[in-house]
Amino acid sequence: MESAAQFVIIENPSIFERLSAELRHQKRSDISLMCSEGQPNQCVWQLLRRVDKTNTQMWYCGDFDPEGLQMAQRMLRRCPGLKLWHYEVQDYVKALSNKSFNARRRRILESCGCGELAAIQSRMLQDQRCGHQEKLLEDYLKFDFQ
């Protein structure tokens, strides 16, 4: 049985602010948000370990760039109950920007070997472009966890 409580880890601070404002507007208390702003520190990891042991479903959403994929992989490895939210190939395509990545960042992307991220990794290596969460804001605002 899945819990009604949702805990969402968001990489991007501007997306976090917008979703927080919407949850306040809707007076929703069944969804908690946390902004990781890239690389979480030890306090964040400790909190995530504790939440992961509860009956709260954890979700992660981040940018589609080499560092974002690397962080998604780290989150999946350290939080066994975590699920990805709007982090599929179709989301990447929707989030595409004109920003490409250099050889150093390509190596970061190539090092992401997590099975759940393989399709996104492959598509990113093919396209050689980043995708940004801002283009998915309307999808996030639906709060459609599945």
mmCIF file of C-alpha atoms in Angstrom:
data_model
loop_
_atom_site.group_PDB
_atom_site.id
_atom_site.type_symbol
_atom_site.label_atom_id
_atom_site.label_comp_id
_atom_site.label_asym_id
_atom_site.label_seq_id
_atom_site.Cartn_x
_atom_site.Cartn_y
_atom_site.Cartn_z
ATOM 1 C CA MET A 1 0.000 0.000 0.000
ATOM 2 C CA GLU A 2 1.416 3.354 -1.012
ATOM 3 C CA SER A 3 1.421 6.274 1.393
ATOM 4 C CA ALA A 4 -0.567 9.423 0.698
ATOM 5 C CA ALA A 5 2.393 11.509 1.894
ATOM 6 C CA GLN A 6 4.851 12.629 -0.789
ATOM 7 C CA PHE A 7 8.353 14.033 -0.289
ATOM 8 C CA VAL A 8 9.856 15.664 -3.380
ATOM 9 C CA ILE A 9 13.537 16.531 -3.778
ATOM 10 C CA ILE A 10 13.991 19.263 -6.363
ATOM 11 C CA GLU A 11 17.368 20.261 -7.756
ATOM 12 C CA ASN A 12 16.415 23.684 -9.078
ATOM 13 C CA PRO A 13 15.722 26.525 -6.563
ATOM 14 C CA SER A 14 13.393 28.477 -8.877
ATOM 15 C CA ILE A 15 11.243 25.380 -9.493
ATOM 16 C CA PHE A 16 11.236 24.709 -5.754
ATOM 17 C CA GLU A 17 9.990 28.261 -5.051
ATOM 18 C CA ARG A 18 7.228 28.024 -7.648
ATOM 19 C CA LEU A 19 6.000 24.633 -6.438
ATOM 20 C CA SER A 20 6.162 25.762 -2.805
ATOM 21 C CA ALA A 21 4.036 28.787 -3.622
ATOM 22 C CA GLU A 22 1.487 26.609 -5.409
ATOM 23 C CA LEU A 23 1.251 24.157 -2.508
ATOM 24 C CA ARG A 24 0.719 27.061 -0.088
ATOM 25 C CA HIS A 25 -1.945 28.490 -2.404
ATOM 26 C CA GLN A 26 -3.720 25.112 -2.529
ATOM 27 C CA LYS A 27 -3.269 24.686 1.244
ATOM 28 C CA ARG A 28 -1.835 21.212 0.651
ATOM 29 C CA SER A 29 -0.016 19.452 3.452
ATOM 30 C CA ASP A 30 0.290 16.006 1.841
ATOM 31 C CA ILE A 31 3.368 17.036 -0.177
ATOM 32 C CA SER A 32 6.685 18.149 1.308
ATOM 33 C CA LEU A 33 9.381 19.724 -0.833
ATOM 34 C CA MET A 34 13.122 19.987 -0.369
ATOM 35 C CA CYS A 35 15.572 21.807 -2.612
ATOM 36 C CA SER A 36 18.902 20.040 -3.007
ATOM 37 C CA GLU A 37 20.546 22.859 -5.014
ATOM 38 C CA GLY A 38 22.922 20.462 -6.700
ATOM 39 C CA GLN A 39 25.158 18.598 -4.264
ATOM 40 C CA PRO A 40 23.421 17.747 -0.968
ATOM 41 C CA ASN A 41 25.466 18.060 2.199
ATOM 42 C CA GLN A 42 25.660 15.522 5.037
ATOM 43 C CA CYS A 43 22.614 16.970 6.828
ATOM 44 C CA VAL A 44 20.490 16.496 3.709
ATOM 45 C CA TRP A 45 21.644 12.883 3.296
ATOM 46 C CA GLN A 46 20.831 12.205 6.945
ATOM 47 C CA LEU A 47 17.331 13.636 6.520
ATOM 48 C CA LEU A 48 16.773 11.585 3.363
ATOM 49 C CA ARG A 49 17.836 8.378 5.110
ATOM 50 C CA ARG A 50 15.291 9.071 7.844
ATOM 51 C CA VAL A 51 12.477 9.895 5.416
ATOM 52 C CA ASP A 52 13.332 6.784 3.388
ATOM 53 C CA LYS A 53 12.606 4.647 6.481
ATOM 54 C CA THR A 54 9.080 6.052 6.851
ATOM 55 C CA ASN A 55 5.893 5.352 4.924
ATOM 56 C CA THR A 56 6.472 8.517 2.870
ATOM 57 C CA GLN A 57 7.118 8.145 -0.849
ATOM 58 C CA MET A 58 10.222 10.064 -1.961
ATOM 59 C CA TRP A 59 10.590 11.511 -5.458
ATOM 60 C CA TYR A 60 13.477 13.224 -7.246
ATOM 61 C CA CYS A 61 13.413 15.617 -10.164
ATOM 62 C CA GLY A 62 16.370 17.475 -11.581
ATOM 63 C CA ASP A 63 17.917 19.052 -14.620
ATOM 64 C CA PHE A 64 18.888 16.929 -17.584
ATOM 65 C CA ASP A 65 22.567 17.742 -17.661
ATOM 66 C CA PRO A 66 25.539 15.520 -16.797
ATOM 67 C CA GLU A 67 25.644 16.734 -13.194
ATOM 68 C CA GLY A 68 21.871 16.350 -12.820
ATOM 69 C CA LEU A 69 21.998 12.780 -14.063
ATOM 70 C CA GLN A 70 24.923 12.083 -11.746
ATOM 71 C CA MET A 71 22.905 13.453 -8.813
ATOM 72 C CA ALA A 72 19.854 11.379 -9.777
ATOM 73 C CA GLN A 73 22.070 8.290 -9.796
ATOM 74 C CA ARG A 74 23.489 9.175 -6.376
ATOM 75 C CA MET A 75 19.977 9.729 -4.992
ATOM 76 C CA LEU A 76 18.775 6.364 -6.332
ATOM 77 C CA ARG A 77 21.756 4.550 -4.842
ATOM 78 C CA ARG A 78 21.547 6.172 -1.409
ATOM 79 C CA CYS A 79 17.759 6.157 -1.033
ATOM 80 C CA PRO A 80 16.401 2.743 -2.058
ATOM 81 C CA GLY A 81 12.754 3.829 -1.870
ATOM 82 C CA LEU A 82 13.244 6.880 -4.098
ATOM 83 C CA LYS A 83 11.369 7.216 -7.369
ATOM 84 C CA LEU A 84 12.078 9.551 -10.265
ATOM 85 C CA TRP A 85 9.456 12.203 -11.047
ATOM 86 C CA HIS A 86 9.208 13.578 -14.584
ATOM 87 C CA TYR A 87 12.633 12.136 -15.284
ATOM 88 C CA GLU A 88 12.029 10.040 -18.388
ATOM 89 C CA VAL A 89 13.225 10.380 -21.986
ATOM 90 C CA GLN A 90 10.029 12.191 -23.026
ATOM 91 C CA ASP A 91 10.608 14.698 -20.205
ATOM 92 C CA TYR A 92 14.193 15.227 -21.382
ATOM 93 C CA VAL A 93 12.983 15.891 -24.933
ATOM 94 C CA LYS A 94 10.453 18.410 -23.626
ATOM 95 C CA ALA A 95 13.125 20.092 -21.463
ATOM 96 C CA LEU A 96 15.773 20.328 -24.213
ATOM 97 C CA SER A 97 17.741 23.535 -24.526
ATOM 98 C CA ASN A 98 20.312 24.721 -27.035
ATOM 99 C CA LYS A 99 23.044 24.311 -24.428
ATOM 100 C CA SER A 100 25.499 21.554 -25.262
ATOM 101 C CA PHE A 101 28.129 20.087 -22.967
ATOM 102 C CA ASN A 102 31.898 19.837 -23.340
ATOM 103 C CA ALA A 103 34.150 16.753 -23.242
ATOM 104 C CA ARG A 104 34.654 16.979 -19.451
ATOM 105 C CA ARG A 105 30.915 17.017 -18.838
ATOM 106 C CA ARG A 106 30.422 14.227 -21.392
ATOM 107 C CA ARG A 107 32.755 12.047 -19.284
ATOM 108 C CA ILE A 108 30.582 12.766 -16.239
ATOM 109 C CA LEU A 109 27.538 11.648 -18.220
ATOM 110 C CA GLU A 110 29.312 8.517 -19.468
ATOM 111 C CA SER A 111 30.107 7.557 -15.854
ATOM 112 C CA CYS A 112 26.402 7.380 -14.955
ATOM 113 C CA GLY A 113 25.708 3.681 -15.254
ATOM 114 C CA CYS A 114 22.484 3.314 -13.270
ATOM 115 C CA GLY A 115 19.958 1.119 -15.101
ATOM 116 C CA GLU A 116 16.995 3.384 -14.386
ATOM 117 C CA LEU A 117 18.798 6.261 -16.091
ATOM 118 C CA ALA A 118 20.242 4.341 -19.055
ATOM 119 C CA ALA A 119 17.645 5.507 -21.587
ATOM 120 C CA ILE A 120 18.063 9.179 -20.630
ATOM 121 C CA GLN A 121 21.840 8.832 -20.600
ATOM 122 C CA SER A 122 21.788 7.291 -24.080
ATOM 123 C CA ARG A 123 19.528 10.013 -25.465
ATOM 124 C CA MET A 124 21.630 12.769 -23.885
ATOM 125 C CA LEU A 125 24.809 11.281 -25.364
ATOM 126 C CA GLN A 126 23.074 11.153 -28.736
ATOM 127 C CA ASP A 127 21.744 14.742 -28.595
ATOM 128 C CA GLN A 128 24.748 16.270 -26.788
ATOM 129 C CA ARG A 129 22.400 18.818 -25.199
ATOM 130 C CA CYS A 130 21.147 19.675 -21.757
ATOM 131 C CA GLY A 131 17.545 19.969 -20.629
ATOM 132 C CA HIS A 132 16.260 22.277 -17.915
ATOM 133 C CA GLN A 133 13.505 21.837 -15.351
ATOM 134 C CA GLU A 134 11.953 25.214 -16.096
ATOM 135 C CA LYS A 135 10.455 23.767 -19.282
ATOM 136 C CA LEU A 136 8.617 21.142 -17.201
ATOM 137 C CA LEU A 137 7.021 23.541 -14.722
ATOM 138 C CA GLU A 138 3.475 23.024 -16.024
ATOM 139 C CA ASP A 139 3.899 19.255 -15.671
ATOM 140 C CA TYR A 140 5.227 19.590 -12.123
ATOM 141 C CA LEU A 141 2.321 21.836 -11.120
ATOM 142 C CA LYS A 142 -0.070 18.920 -11.726
ATOM 143 C CA PHE A 143 1.579 17.055 -8.812
ATOM 144 C CA ASP A 144 0.879 13.794 -10.640
ATOM 145 C CA PHE A 145 2.923 11.220 -8.765
ATOM 146 C CA GLN A 146 3.033 7.881 -10.560
#
